Coordinates of C-alpha atoms in Angstrom, one line a residue:
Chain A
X332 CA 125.0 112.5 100.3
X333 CA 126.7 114.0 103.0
X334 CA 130.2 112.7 103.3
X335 CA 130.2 111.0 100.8
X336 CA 133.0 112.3 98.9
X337 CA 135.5 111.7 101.8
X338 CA 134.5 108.4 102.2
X339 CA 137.6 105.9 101.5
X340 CA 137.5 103.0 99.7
X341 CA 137.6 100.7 102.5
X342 CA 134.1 102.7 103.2
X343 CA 132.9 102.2 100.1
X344 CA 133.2 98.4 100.2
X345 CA 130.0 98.6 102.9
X346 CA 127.9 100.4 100.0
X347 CA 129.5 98.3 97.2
X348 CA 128.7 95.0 99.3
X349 CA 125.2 96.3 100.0
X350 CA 124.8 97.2 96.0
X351 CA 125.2 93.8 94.9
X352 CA 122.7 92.5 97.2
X353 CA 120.3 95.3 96.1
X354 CA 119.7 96.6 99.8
X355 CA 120.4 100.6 98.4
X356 CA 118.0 103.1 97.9
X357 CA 118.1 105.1 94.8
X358 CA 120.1 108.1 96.4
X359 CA 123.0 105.8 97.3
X360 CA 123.0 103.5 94.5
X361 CA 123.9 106.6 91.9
X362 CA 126.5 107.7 94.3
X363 CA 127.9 104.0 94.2
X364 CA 127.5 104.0 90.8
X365 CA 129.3 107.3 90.0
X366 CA 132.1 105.9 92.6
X367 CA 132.6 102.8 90.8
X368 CA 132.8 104.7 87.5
X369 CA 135.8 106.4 88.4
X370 CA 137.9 104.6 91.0
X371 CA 139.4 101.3 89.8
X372 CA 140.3 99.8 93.1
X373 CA 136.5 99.9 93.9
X374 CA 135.4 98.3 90.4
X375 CA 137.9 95.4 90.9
X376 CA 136.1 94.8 94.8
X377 CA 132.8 94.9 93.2
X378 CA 133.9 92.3 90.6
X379 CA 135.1 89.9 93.4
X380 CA 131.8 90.5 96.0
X381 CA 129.4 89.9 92.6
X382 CA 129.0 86.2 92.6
X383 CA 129.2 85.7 96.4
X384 CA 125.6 86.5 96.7
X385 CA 124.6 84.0 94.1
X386 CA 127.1 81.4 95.4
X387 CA 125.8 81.4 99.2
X388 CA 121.9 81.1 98.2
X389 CA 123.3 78.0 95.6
X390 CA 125.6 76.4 98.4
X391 CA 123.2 77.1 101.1
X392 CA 119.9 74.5 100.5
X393 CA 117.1 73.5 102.6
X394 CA 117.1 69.7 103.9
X395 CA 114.5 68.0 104.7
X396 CA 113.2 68.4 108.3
X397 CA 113.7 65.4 110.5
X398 CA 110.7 62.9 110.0
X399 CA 110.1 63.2 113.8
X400 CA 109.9 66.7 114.4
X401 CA 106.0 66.6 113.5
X402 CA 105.4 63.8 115.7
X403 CA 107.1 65.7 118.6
X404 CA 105.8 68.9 117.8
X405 CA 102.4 66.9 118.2
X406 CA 102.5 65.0 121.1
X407 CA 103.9 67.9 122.8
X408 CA 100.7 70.1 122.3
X409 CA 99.0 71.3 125.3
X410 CA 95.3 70.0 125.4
X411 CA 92.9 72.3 123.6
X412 CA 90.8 72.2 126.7
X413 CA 93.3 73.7 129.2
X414 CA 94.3 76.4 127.0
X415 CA 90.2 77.4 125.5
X416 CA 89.6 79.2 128.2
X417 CA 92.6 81.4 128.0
X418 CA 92.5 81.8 124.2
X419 CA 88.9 82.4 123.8
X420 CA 86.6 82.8 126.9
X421 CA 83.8 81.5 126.4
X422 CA 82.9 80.5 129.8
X423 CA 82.5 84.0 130.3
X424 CA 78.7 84.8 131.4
X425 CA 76.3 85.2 128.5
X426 CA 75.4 88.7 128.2
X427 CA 71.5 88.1 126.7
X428 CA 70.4 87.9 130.2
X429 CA 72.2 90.8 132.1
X430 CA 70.1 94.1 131.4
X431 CA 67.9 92.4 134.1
X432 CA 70.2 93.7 136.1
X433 CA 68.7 92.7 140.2
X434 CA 66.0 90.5 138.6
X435 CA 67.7 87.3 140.2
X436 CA 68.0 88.8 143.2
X437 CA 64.2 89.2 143.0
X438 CA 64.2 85.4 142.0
X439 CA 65.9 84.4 145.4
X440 CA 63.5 86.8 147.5
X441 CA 60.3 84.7 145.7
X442 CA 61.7 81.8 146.8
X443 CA 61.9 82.8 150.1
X444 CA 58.2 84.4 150.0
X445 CA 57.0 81.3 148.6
X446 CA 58.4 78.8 150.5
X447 CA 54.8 78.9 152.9
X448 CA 52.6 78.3 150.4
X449 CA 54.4 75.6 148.7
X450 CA 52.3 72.8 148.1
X451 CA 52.7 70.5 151.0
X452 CA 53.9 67.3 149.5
X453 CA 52.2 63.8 150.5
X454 CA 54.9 61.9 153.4
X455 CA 53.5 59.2 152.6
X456 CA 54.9 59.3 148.9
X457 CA 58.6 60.1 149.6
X458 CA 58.5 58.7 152.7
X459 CA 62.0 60.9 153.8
X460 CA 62.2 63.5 156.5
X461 CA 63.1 66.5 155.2
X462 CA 65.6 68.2 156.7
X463 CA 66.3 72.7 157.0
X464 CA 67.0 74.5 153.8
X465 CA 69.7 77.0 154.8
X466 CA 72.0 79.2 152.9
X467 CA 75.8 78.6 153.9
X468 CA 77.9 81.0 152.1
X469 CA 81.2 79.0 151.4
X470 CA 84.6 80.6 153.6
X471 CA 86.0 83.8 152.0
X472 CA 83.7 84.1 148.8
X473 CA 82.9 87.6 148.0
X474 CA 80.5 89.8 148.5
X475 CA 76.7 88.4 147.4
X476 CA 74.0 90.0 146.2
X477 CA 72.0 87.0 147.9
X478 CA 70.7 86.1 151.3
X479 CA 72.6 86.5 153.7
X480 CA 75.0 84.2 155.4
X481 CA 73.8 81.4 157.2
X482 CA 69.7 82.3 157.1
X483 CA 67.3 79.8 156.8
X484 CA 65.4 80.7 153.6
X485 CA 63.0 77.7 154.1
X486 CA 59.5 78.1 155.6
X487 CA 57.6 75.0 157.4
X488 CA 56.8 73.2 154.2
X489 CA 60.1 73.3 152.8
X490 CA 61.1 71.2 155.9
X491 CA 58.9 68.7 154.3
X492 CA 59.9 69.1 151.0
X493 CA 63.7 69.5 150.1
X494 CA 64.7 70.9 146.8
X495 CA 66.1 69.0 144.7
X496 CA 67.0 68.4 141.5
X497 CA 64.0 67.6 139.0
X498 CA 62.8 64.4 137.9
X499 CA 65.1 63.0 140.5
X500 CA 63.4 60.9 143.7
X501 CA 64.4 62.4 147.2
X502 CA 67.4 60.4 148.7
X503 CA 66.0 58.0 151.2
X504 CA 67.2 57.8 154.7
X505 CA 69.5 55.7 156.6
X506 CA 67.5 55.6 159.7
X507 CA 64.8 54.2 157.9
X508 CA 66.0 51.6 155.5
X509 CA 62.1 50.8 154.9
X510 CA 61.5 53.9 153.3
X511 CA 61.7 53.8 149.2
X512 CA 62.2 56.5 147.1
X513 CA 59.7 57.0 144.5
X514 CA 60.6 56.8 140.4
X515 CA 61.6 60.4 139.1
X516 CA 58.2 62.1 139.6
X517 CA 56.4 63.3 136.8
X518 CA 54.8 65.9 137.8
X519 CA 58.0 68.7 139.3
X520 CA 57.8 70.2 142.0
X521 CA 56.2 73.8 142.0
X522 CA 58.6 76.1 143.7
X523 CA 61.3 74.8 141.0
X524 CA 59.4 75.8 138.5
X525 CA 60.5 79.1 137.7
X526 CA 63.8 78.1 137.8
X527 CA 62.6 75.7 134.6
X528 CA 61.6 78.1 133.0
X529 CA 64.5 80.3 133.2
X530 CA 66.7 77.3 132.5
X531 CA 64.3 77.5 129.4
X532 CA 65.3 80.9 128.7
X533 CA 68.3 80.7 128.1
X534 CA 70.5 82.1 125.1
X535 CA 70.5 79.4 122.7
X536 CA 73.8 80.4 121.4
X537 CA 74.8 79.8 124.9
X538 CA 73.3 76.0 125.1
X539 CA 75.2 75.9 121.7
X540 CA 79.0 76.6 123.1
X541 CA 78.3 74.4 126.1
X542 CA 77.6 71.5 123.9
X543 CA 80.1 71.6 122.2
X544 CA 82.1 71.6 124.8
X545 CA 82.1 68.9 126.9
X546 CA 83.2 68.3 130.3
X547 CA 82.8 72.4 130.7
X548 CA 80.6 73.7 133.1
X549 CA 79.6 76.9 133.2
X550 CA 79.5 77.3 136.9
X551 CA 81.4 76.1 139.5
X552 CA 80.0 74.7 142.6
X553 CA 82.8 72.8 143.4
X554 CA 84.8 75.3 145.2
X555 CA 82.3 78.4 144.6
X556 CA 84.5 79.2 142.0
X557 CA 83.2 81.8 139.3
X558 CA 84.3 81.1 135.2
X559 CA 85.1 83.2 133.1
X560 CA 85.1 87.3 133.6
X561 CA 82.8 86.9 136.7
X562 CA 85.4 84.9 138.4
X563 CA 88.5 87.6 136.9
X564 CA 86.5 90.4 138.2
X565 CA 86.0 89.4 141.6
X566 CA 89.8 89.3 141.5
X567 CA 90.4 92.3 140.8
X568 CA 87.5 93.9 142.3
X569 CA 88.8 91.9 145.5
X570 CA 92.4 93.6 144.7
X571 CA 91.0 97.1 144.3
X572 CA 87.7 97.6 146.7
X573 CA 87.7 101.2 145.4
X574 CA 87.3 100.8 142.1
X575 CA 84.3 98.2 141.9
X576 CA 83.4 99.1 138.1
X577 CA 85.6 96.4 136.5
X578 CA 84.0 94.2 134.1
X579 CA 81.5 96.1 131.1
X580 CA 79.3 94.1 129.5
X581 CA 76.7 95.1 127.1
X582 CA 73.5 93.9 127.5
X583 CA 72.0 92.6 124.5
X584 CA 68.2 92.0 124.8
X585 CA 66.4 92.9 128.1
X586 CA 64.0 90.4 127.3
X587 CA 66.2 87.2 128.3
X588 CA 66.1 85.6 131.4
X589 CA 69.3 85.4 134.5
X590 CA 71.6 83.0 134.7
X591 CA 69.6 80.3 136.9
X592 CA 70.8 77.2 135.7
X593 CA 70.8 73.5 136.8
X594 CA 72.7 70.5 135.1
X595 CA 70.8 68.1 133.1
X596 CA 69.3 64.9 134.6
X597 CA 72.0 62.7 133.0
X598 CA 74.9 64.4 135.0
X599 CA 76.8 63.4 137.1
X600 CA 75.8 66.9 139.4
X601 CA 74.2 65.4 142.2
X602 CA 73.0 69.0 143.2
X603 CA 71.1 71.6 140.9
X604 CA 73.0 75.4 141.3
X605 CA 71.8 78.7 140.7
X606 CA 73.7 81.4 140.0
X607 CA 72.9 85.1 141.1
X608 CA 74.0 87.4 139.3
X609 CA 74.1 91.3 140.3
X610 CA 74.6 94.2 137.2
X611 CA 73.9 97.5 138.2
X612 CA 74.1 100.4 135.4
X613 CA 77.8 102.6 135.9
X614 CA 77.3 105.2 138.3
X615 CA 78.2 107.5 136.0
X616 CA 76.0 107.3 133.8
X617 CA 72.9 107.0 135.6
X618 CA 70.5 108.6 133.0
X619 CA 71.4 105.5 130.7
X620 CA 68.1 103.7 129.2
X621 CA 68.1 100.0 129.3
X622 CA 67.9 99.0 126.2
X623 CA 70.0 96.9 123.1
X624 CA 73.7 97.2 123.8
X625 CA 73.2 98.6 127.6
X626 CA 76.3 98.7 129.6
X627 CA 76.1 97.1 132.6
X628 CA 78.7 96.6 135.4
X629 CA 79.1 93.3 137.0
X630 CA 78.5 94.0 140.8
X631 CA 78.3 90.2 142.1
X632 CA 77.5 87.3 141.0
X633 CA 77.8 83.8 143.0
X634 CA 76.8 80.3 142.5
X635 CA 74.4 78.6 144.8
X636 CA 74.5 74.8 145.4
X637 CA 71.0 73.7 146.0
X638 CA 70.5 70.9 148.1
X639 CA 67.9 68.5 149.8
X640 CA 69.6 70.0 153.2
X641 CA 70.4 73.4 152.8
X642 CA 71.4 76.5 150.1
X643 CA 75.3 76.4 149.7
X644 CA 77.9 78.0 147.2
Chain B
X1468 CA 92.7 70.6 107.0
X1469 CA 93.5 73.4 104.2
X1470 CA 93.5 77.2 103.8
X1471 CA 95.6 79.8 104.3
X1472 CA 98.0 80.2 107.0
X1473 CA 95.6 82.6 109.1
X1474 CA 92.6 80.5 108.6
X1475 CA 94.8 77.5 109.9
X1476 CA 95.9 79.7 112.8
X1477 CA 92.0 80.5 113.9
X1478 CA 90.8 76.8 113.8
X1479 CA 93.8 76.4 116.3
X1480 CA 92.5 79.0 118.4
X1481 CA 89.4 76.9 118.0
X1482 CA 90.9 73.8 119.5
X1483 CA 91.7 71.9 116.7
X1484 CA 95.0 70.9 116.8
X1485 CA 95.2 69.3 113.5
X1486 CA 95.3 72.7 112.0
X1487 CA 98.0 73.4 113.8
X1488 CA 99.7 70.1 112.4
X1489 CA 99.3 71.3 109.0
X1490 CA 100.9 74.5 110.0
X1491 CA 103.7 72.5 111.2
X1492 CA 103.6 70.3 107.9
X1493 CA 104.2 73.1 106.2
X1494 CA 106.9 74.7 108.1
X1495 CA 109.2 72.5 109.6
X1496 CA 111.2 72.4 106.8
X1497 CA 112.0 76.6 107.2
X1498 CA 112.3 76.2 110.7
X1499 CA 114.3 73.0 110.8
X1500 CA 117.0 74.4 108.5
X1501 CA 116.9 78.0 109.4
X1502 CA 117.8 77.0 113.1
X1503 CA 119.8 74.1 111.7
X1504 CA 122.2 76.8 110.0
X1505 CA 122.1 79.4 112.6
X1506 CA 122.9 77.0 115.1
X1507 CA 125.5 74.3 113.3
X1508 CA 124.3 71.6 114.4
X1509 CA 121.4 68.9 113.8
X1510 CA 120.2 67.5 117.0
X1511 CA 119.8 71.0 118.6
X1512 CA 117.9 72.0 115.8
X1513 CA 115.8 69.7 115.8
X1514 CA 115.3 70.1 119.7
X1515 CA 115.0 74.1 119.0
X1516 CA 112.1 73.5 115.9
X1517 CA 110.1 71.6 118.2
X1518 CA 110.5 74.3 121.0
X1519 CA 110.1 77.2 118.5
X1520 CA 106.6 75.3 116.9
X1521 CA 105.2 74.6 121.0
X1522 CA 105.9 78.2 121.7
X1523 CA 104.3 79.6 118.5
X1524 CA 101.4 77.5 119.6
X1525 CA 101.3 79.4 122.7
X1526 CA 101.5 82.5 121.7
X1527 CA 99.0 82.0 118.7
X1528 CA 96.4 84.6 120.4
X1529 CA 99.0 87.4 119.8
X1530 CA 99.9 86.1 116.2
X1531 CA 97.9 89.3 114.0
X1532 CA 96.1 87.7 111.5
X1533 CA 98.1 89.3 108.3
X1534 CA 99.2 86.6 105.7
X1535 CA 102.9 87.0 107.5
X1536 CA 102.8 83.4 109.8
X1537 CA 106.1 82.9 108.1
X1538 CA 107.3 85.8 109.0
X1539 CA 106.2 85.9 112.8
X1540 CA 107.1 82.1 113.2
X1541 CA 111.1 82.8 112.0
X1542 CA 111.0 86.1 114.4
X1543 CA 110.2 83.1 116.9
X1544 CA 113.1 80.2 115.6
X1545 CA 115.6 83.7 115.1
X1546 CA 114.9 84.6 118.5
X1547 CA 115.2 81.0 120.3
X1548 CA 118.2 80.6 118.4
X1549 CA 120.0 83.7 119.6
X1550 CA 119.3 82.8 123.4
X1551 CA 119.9 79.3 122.8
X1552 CA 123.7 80.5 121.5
X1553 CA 124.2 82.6 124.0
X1554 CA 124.3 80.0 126.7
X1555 CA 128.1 79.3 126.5
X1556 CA 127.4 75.8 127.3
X1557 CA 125.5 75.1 124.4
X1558 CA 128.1 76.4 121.6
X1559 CA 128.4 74.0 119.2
X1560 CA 131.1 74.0 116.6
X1561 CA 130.0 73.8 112.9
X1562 CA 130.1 70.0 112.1
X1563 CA 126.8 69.0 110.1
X1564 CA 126.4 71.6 107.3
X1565 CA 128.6 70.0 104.7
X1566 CA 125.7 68.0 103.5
X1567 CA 124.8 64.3 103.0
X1568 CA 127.1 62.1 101.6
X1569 CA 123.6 60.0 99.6
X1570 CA 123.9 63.8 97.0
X1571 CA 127.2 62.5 96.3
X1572 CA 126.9 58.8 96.0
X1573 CA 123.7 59.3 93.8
X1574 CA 124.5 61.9 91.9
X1575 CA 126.6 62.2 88.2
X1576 CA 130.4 63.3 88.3
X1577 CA 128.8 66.7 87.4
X1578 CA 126.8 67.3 90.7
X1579 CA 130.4 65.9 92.5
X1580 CA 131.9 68.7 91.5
X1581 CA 128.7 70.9 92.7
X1582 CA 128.1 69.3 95.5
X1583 CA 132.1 69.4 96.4
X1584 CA 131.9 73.5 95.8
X1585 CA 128.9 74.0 98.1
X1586 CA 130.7 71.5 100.8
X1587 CA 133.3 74.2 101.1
X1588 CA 131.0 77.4 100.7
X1589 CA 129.5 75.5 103.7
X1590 CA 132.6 75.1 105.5
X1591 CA 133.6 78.3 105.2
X1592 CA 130.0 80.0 106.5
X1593 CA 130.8 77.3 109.4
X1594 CA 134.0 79.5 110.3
X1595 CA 132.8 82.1 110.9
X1596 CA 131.4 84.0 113.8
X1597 CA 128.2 84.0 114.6
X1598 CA 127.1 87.7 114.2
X1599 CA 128.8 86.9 110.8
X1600 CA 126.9 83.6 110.2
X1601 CA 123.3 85.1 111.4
X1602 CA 123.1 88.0 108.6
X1603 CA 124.9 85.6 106.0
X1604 CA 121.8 82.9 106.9
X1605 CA 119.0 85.7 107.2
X1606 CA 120.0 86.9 104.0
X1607 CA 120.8 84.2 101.9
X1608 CA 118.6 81.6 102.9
X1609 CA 115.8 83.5 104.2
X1610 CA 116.3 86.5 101.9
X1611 CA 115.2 88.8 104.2
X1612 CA 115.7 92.5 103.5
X1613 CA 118.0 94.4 105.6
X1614 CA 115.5 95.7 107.3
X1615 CA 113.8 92.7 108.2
X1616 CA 117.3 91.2 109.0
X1617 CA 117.8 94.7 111.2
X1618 CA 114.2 93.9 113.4
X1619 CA 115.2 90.0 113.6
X1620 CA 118.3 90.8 115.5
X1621 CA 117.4 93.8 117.2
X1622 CA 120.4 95.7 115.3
X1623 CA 120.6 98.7 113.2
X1624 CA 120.6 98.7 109.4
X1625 CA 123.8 100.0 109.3
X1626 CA 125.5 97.4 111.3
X1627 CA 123.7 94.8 109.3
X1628 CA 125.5 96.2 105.8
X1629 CA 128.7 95.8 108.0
X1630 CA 128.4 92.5 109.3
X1631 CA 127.3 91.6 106.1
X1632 CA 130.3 93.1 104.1
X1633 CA 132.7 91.8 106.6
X1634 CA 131.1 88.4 106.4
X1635 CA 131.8 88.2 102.7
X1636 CA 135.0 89.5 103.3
X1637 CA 135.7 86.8 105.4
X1638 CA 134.1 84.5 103.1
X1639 CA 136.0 85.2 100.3
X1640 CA 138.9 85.1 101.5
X1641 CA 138.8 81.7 103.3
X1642 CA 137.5 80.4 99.9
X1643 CA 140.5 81.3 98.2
X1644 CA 142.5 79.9 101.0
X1645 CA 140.7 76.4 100.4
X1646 CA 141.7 76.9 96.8
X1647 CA 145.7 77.4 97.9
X1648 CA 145.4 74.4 99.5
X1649 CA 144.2 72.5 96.5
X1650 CA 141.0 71.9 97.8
X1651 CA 139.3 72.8 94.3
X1652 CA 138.2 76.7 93.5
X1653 CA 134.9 77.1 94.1
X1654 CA 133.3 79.0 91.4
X1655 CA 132.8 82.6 91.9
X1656 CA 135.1 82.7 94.5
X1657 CA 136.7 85.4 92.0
X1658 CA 140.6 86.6 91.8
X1659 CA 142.4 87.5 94.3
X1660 CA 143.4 90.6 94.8

């Protein structure tokens, strides 16, 4: 070893402590050895640090830990709901349904197309005047791949017929105290159906987390916020407009559905939502066939609240 | 609740925070005495386990699941216990580690004698510093390797063997001092030189 033979004894000690608590590789522990051998000084040190060791682990025992440190450690916890999101997000957007890519956009268009030939509900039924349908973006979302702000999406009929949530009768008026809402209807309305069946679509594993999670809602409409990596990327897409490829998801089956959603009839939700969602392929690879584990990029995506009065998110 | 540590640690990240009670179950006792000893005194111990499990629970995500929760949790009570020292304010002087009085009471003349011996190995850790006092702990109660002793407090390996040789030194020697004074030689305390 290098130095070693003008080390003192006083440096010696270090090794000869460190030999007794076995800490030495091979290399060193000869040399300490063949010190030891021949200098006396050093072999009456190493006789007094020898039971140190063993008397430090004996004197130094483990009490008990106070009985009230596991209660305090408890009731300290954070909830597990503030911190599942953080920990595991699974309010992220289920990725089943996103190699459709603009399909929801197409959705939104239909329902525009088909508000005129909506079947022209009986007055005399609901007895309610059905006020505009409109789209009012909320103040300061992002950009939408929706209609756009403000439009009235709703033909003739749709002034006569409000969407609303299904099974659920059409709030009566205040001006006309004599009008009575009807029981939940059985039969739904037919513009809402294909957002039933789309609502059927759905990726079962994603009905799965949300039941087991209650009180968590997938999508905001409270506040237009966005959950999960939809809502992160809007962040930092707003933070860096020039790099708008932020979130990748991959696309599991293009046979699934968009995320068009509406809470169940025993919510408290008095509105249904939609949410659009807009995933274009990257730019750079545009060749890219759509297919199982697709990358797509998250482009928009917002949440619309869908009232008797009027489109809002 | 059962399994290993790791499997405990995922059905935390799951939400369930009786797995997380079990982890505490079966760690408070190395947490409660490692910071109990590093620091000197009960109460803050106490108050610096419960910090040191809440912050573990925090940072669970970045725990890699490895068999080593022991090992990651004491990184956390090492760590808390060094800033918690070097607040000025907070320095407490050794008073608690000479054990209960109940060993005594109970026990046969025999374990007096034992229980008198460790008393003063106690006292005499309590004296010292506490760069000399961390390795002294980290080694003989945790048995940590240099090395590991080396990563805990962010020192080389070298300066571990010295603080460690000095601490005996010290050690030692203040153990033969008790034993001029008549306090009773504690075995192994050796002849002086």
């Amino acid at each position: 070893l290098t130095g070693e033979q003008t080390m003192t004894c006083v440096e010696w000690e270090v090794w000869i402590s460190a030999y007794h608590d076995d800490a030495l590789d091979a290399e060193r522990r000869r040399a300490v050895e063949a010190h030891l051998a021949g200098c006396a000084l050093c072999r009456a040190t190493s006789e007094a640090f020898a039971p140190i060791g063993p008397m430090l682990k004996a004197a130094m025992t483990r009490d008990p830990a106070p009985e009230t440190l596991f209660a305090r450690v408890m009731t300290q916890l954070p909830e597990p709901s503030s911190r599942a999101p953080r920990w595991k997000p699974v309010l992220r957007p289920p990725r089943g349904w996103l190699s459709f890519g603009l399909a929801p956009v197409g959705i939104l268009l239909w329902l525009l197309m088909s508000g005129p030939s909506a079947p022209k509900r009986d007055p005399g039924t609901t007895g309610a005047t059905v006020p505009q349908m409109t789209i009012a973006p909320r103040p300061g979302a992002p950009r939408i791949a929706g209609p756009a702000k403000g439009r009235n999406i709703a033909p003739t009929e749709s002034k006569q017929t409000p969407l609303r949530e299904p099974g659920r009768a059409a709030p009566a008026q205040k001006e006309s105290p004599s009008n009575v809402s009807p029981p939940p209807a059985p039969d739904p309305r037919p513009e809402l159906e294909p957002l039933r069946r789309m609502q059927q679509r759905r990726p079962p594993r994603f009905q799965d987390r949300l039941a087991r999670r209650p009180g968590v809602r997938l999508a905001s409409t409270a506040g237009g916020r966005h959950t999960g990596s939809a809502r992160r990327s809007h962040r930092r897409s707003r933070s860096h407009p020039e790099r708008r490829v932020r979130p990748v998801l991959v696309a599991k089956s293009p046979s699934t559905g968009p995320r068009i959603q509406s809470p169940p009839l025993a919510s408290r939700q008095p509105e249904p939502w939609v949410t659009v969602v807009d995933y274009v392929l990257p730019q750079a690879a545009p060749e890219t066939t759509v297919g199982e584990g697709t990358e797509f990029v998250l482009r928009a995506a917002e949440t619309y609240a869908v009232t008797p009065t009027r489109y809002e998110y | 609740v059962h399994g290993t540590d790791d499997e405990l640690v995922a059905q935390s990240l799951d939400g369930r925070r009786e797995a997380f009670g079990e982890l505490v179950l079966r760690h408070q006792k190395m947490v409660y005495n490692l910071a109990r000893y590093m620091l000197g005194d009960v109460h803050a111990a106490e108050d610096l386990s419960q910090e040191a499990f809440l912050h573990a629970y925090r940072a669970l995500p970045t725990y890699r699941a490895q068999g080593k929760f022991p090992a990651w949790l004491r990184t956390i009570v090492t760590r808390l216990c060094l800033n918690h020292r070097r607040d000025a304010r907070r320095e407490i002087p050794w008073a608690d580690l000479s054990g209960h009085a109940a060993e005594v009471a109970d026990g046969p003349d025999s374990r007096v004698g034992e229980w008198e011996q460790c008393r003063q190995v106690r006292q005499a850790i309590a004296s010292l510093s506490p760069d000399y006092r961390d390795v002294i702990v980290l080694r003989y109660l945790e048995e940590l390797s240099y090395e590991e002793m080396a990563r805990h407090l962010n020192v080389p390996v070298s300066t571990i063997e010295t603080r460690l040789h000095r601490a005996k030194k010290q050690l030692r020697q203040r153990l033969l001092e008790s034993e001029g004074r008549g306090e009773g030689a504690p075995a192994g305390a050796g002849p002086s030189r």
